[in-house]
Amino acid sequence: QDNNMGYTNYWHQHNDFTDDQWKEIKEEYEYIKEIVGFLIQDESTNDIIKFNGIGDNEHEDFYISKFARPYGSERYQGDDISFGFCKTARKPYDLAVWYMLTFINRINLSFSISRDR
């Protein structure tokens, strides 16, 4: 079995992004699309960045919102509503996922990131 199949990026979004932060994030995403747009299928909206890899072997959507999940939206007892993840199986679009996460972490230090090694 390919040990990349479960390769995952993780993050914690505790708060909404400010308008200025979201503007920076969206501008950086537009830059990413100019550089590696051939790798990703964009399904973003005004308040959401959502994309996946292109091709038969696409894996999981990368999805991040301007707004953190609200308290009370827990899906089960003990659900960490700040937690997000995207399994990419180290496919080429993983570069865009990790780049976006590191960029967001740089402008919002409360947005913590990690990934499988």
mmCIF file of C-alpha atoms in Angstrom:
data_model
loop_
_atom_site.group_PDB
_atom_site.id
_atom_site.type_symbol
_atom_site.label_atom_id
_atom_site.label_comp_id
_atom_site.label_asym_id
_atom_site.label_seq_id
_atom_site.Cartn_x
_atom_site.Cartn_y
_atom_site.Cartn_z
ATOM 1 C CA GLN A 1 0.000 0.000 0.000
ATOM 2 C CA ASP A 2 1.166 3.514 -0.859
ATOM 3 C CA ASN A 3 2.006 5.268 2.418
ATOM 4 C CA ASN A 4 1.148 8.637 0.831
ATOM 5 C CA MET A 5 -2.568 7.761 0.603
ATOM 6 C CA GLY A 6 -3.348 9.186 4.015
ATOM 7 C CA TYR A 7 -0.947 12.140 3.816
ATOM 8 C CA THR A 8 -2.761 15.025 5.487
ATOM 9 C CA ASN A 9 -2.380 18.747 6.226
ATOM 10 C CA TYR A 10 -3.943 20.042 9.465
ATOM 11 C CA TRP A 11 -4.888 23.437 10.861
ATOM 12 C CA HIS A 12 -6.747 25.149 13.667
ATOM 13 C CA GLN A 13 -8.819 28.246 12.925
ATOM 14 C CA HIS A 14 -9.947 29.707 16.239
ATOM 15 C CA ASN A 15 -11.289 33.053 15.000
ATOM 16 C CA ASP A 16 -12.762 34.708 11.952
ATOM 17 C CA PHE A 17 -10.215 36.383 9.709
ATOM 18 C CA THR A 18 -10.369 40.169 9.696
ATOM 19 C CA ASP A 19 -11.409 41.874 6.460
ATOM 20 C CA ASP A 20 -7.786 42.911 5.884
ATOM 21 C CA GLN A 21 -6.463 39.397 6.532
ATOM 22 C CA TRP A 22 -9.065 37.848 4.243
ATOM 23 C CA LYS A 23 -8.211 40.357 1.508
ATOM 24 C CA GLU A 24 -4.531 39.348 1.779
ATOM 25 C CA ILE A 25 -5.405 35.649 1.778
ATOM 26 C CA LYS A 26 -7.637 36.003 -1.295
ATOM 27 C CA GLU A 27 -4.978 38.033 -3.131
ATOM 28 C CA GLU A 28 -2.373 35.387 -2.342
ATOM 29 C CA TYR A 29 -4.733 32.688 -3.574
ATOM 30 C CA GLU A 30 -5.168 34.582 -6.864
ATOM 31 C CA TYR A 31 -1.364 34.627 -7.148
ATOM 32 C CA ILE A 32 -1.236 30.868 -6.497
ATOM 33 C CA LYS A 33 -3.813 30.280 -9.228
ATOM 34 C CA GLU A 34 -1.645 32.253 -11.686
ATOM 35 C CA ILE A 35 1.365 30.056 -10.881
ATOM 36 C CA VAL A 36 -0.151 26.574 -10.368
ATOM 37 C CA GLY A 37 -3.679 27.011 -11.676
ATOM 38 C CA PHE A 38 -3.146 24.050 -13.994
ATOM 39 C CA LEU A 39 -2.942 21.845 -10.870
ATOM 40 C CA ILE A 40 -6.178 22.899 -9.229
ATOM 41 C CA GLN A 41 -9.891 23.116 -9.850
ATOM 42 C CA ASP A 42 -11.186 26.256 -8.159
ATOM 43 C CA GLU A 43 -14.639 26.308 -6.537
ATOM 44 C CA SER A 44 -14.144 29.350 -4.316
ATOM 45 C CA THR A 45 -16.707 31.979 -3.373
ATOM 46 C CA ASN A 46 -16.410 35.377 -1.705
ATOM 47 C CA ASP A 47 -16.034 33.968 1.815
ATOM 48 C CA ILE A 48 -14.589 30.531 1.000
ATOM 49 C CA ILE A 49 -11.444 29.249 -0.674
ATOM 50 C CA LYS A 50 -12.094 25.765 -2.013
ATOM 51 C CA PHE A 51 -10.081 23.777 -4.504
ATOM 52 C CA ASN A 52 -9.033 20.268 -5.413
ATOM 53 C CA GLY A 53 -6.480 18.676 -7.680
ATOM 54 C CA ILE A 54 -7.227 18.249 -11.368
ATOM 55 C CA GLY A 55 -7.418 14.798 -12.878
ATOM 56 C CA ASP A 56 -8.766 11.340 -12.242
ATOM 57 C CA ASN A 57 -6.715 11.014 -9.070
ATOM 58 C CA GLU A 58 -7.954 14.082 -7.211
ATOM 59 C CA HIS A 59 -8.126 13.538 -3.489
ATOM 60 C CA GLU A 60 -9.839 15.807 -0.959
ATOM 61 C CA ASP A 61 -11.019 19.410 -1.270
ATOM 62 C CA PHE A 62 -9.033 22.110 0.474
ATOM 63 C CA TYR A 63 -11.661 24.284 2.151
ATOM 64 C CA ILE A 64 -11.183 27.333 4.316
ATOM 65 C CA SER A 65 -13.689 30.001 5.271
ATOM 66 C CA LYS A 66 -13.291 33.601 6.319
ATOM 67 C CA PHE A 67 -15.410 32.618 9.293
ATOM 68 C CA ALA A 68 -14.436 30.160 12.017
ATOM 69 C CA ARG A 69 -17.013 27.520 12.891
ATOM 70 C CA PRO A 70 -19.314 29.041 15.510
ATOM 71 C CA TYR A 71 -19.615 27.735 19.019
ATOM 72 C CA GLY A 72 -22.582 25.402 19.200
ATOM 73 C CA SER A 73 -21.786 23.819 15.817
ATOM 74 C CA GLU A 74 -20.084 20.798 17.361
ATOM 75 C CA ARG A 75 -20.979 17.600 15.507
ATOM 76 C CA TYR A 76 -20.341 15.386 18.522
ATOM 77 C CA GLN A 77 -19.356 15.756 22.171
ATOM 78 C CA GLY A 78 -15.760 16.954 22.411
ATOM 79 C CA ASP A 79 -15.656 18.092 18.743
ATOM 80 C CA ASP A 80 -12.828 20.615 18.256
ATOM 81 C CA ILE A 81 -14.629 23.171 16.081
ATOM 82 C CA SER A 82 -11.338 24.923 15.237
ATOM 83 C CA PHE A 83 -9.856 21.806 13.585
ATOM 84 C CA GLY A 84 -9.563 21.417 9.822
ATOM 85 C CA PHE A 85 -7.686 19.036 7.566
ATOM 86 C CA CYS A 86 -7.133 18.110 3.927
ATOM 87 C CA LYS A 87 -5.866 14.712 2.766
ATOM 88 C CA THR A 88 -3.851 15.223 -0.418
ATOM 89 C CA ALA A 89 -1.904 11.948 -0.641
ATOM 90 C CA ARG A 90 1.048 14.192 -1.606
ATOM 91 C CA LYS A 91 -0.483 14.750 -5.012
ATOM 92 C CA PRO A 92 0.781 17.823 -6.906
ATOM 93 C CA TYR A 93 -1.934 20.146 -5.579
ATOM 94 C CA ASP A 94 -0.533 19.534 -2.076
ATOM 95 C CA LEU A 95 1.945 22.312 -2.920
ATOM 96 C CA ALA A 96 -0.909 24.806 -3.223
ATOM 97 C CA VAL A 97 -2.544 23.529 -0.016
ATOM 98 C CA TRP A 98 0.619 23.801 2.079
ATOM 99 C CA TYR A 99 1.557 27.150 0.555
ATOM 100 C CA MET A 100 -1.849 28.594 1.457
ATOM 101 C CA LEU A 101 -1.639 27.225 5.000
ATOM 102 C CA THR A 102 1.854 28.645 5.578
ATOM 103 C CA PHE A 103 0.820 32.011 4.151
ATOM 104 C CA ILE A 104 -2.236 32.168 6.427
ATOM 105 C CA ASN A 105 -0.134 31.144 9.437
ATOM 106 C CA ARG A 106 2.318 33.948 8.660
ATOM 107 C CA ILE A 107 -0.346 36.670 8.762
ATOM 108 C CA ASN A 108 -2.396 35.136 11.605
ATOM 109 C CA LEU A 109 -0.271 33.423 14.236
ATOM 110 C CA SER A 110 -3.322 31.967 16.017
ATOM 111 C CA PHE A 111 -3.915 29.896 12.853
ATOM 112 C CA SER A 112 -1.740 26.859 13.647
ATOM 113 C CA ILE A 113 -0.665 24.379 10.978
ATOM 114 C CA SER A 114 0.994 20.976 10.714
ATOM 115 C CA ARG A 115 1.228 18.046 8.334
ATOM 116 C CA ASP A 116 2.234 14.443 8.231
ATOM 117 C CA ARG A 117 5.960 13.831 7.867
#
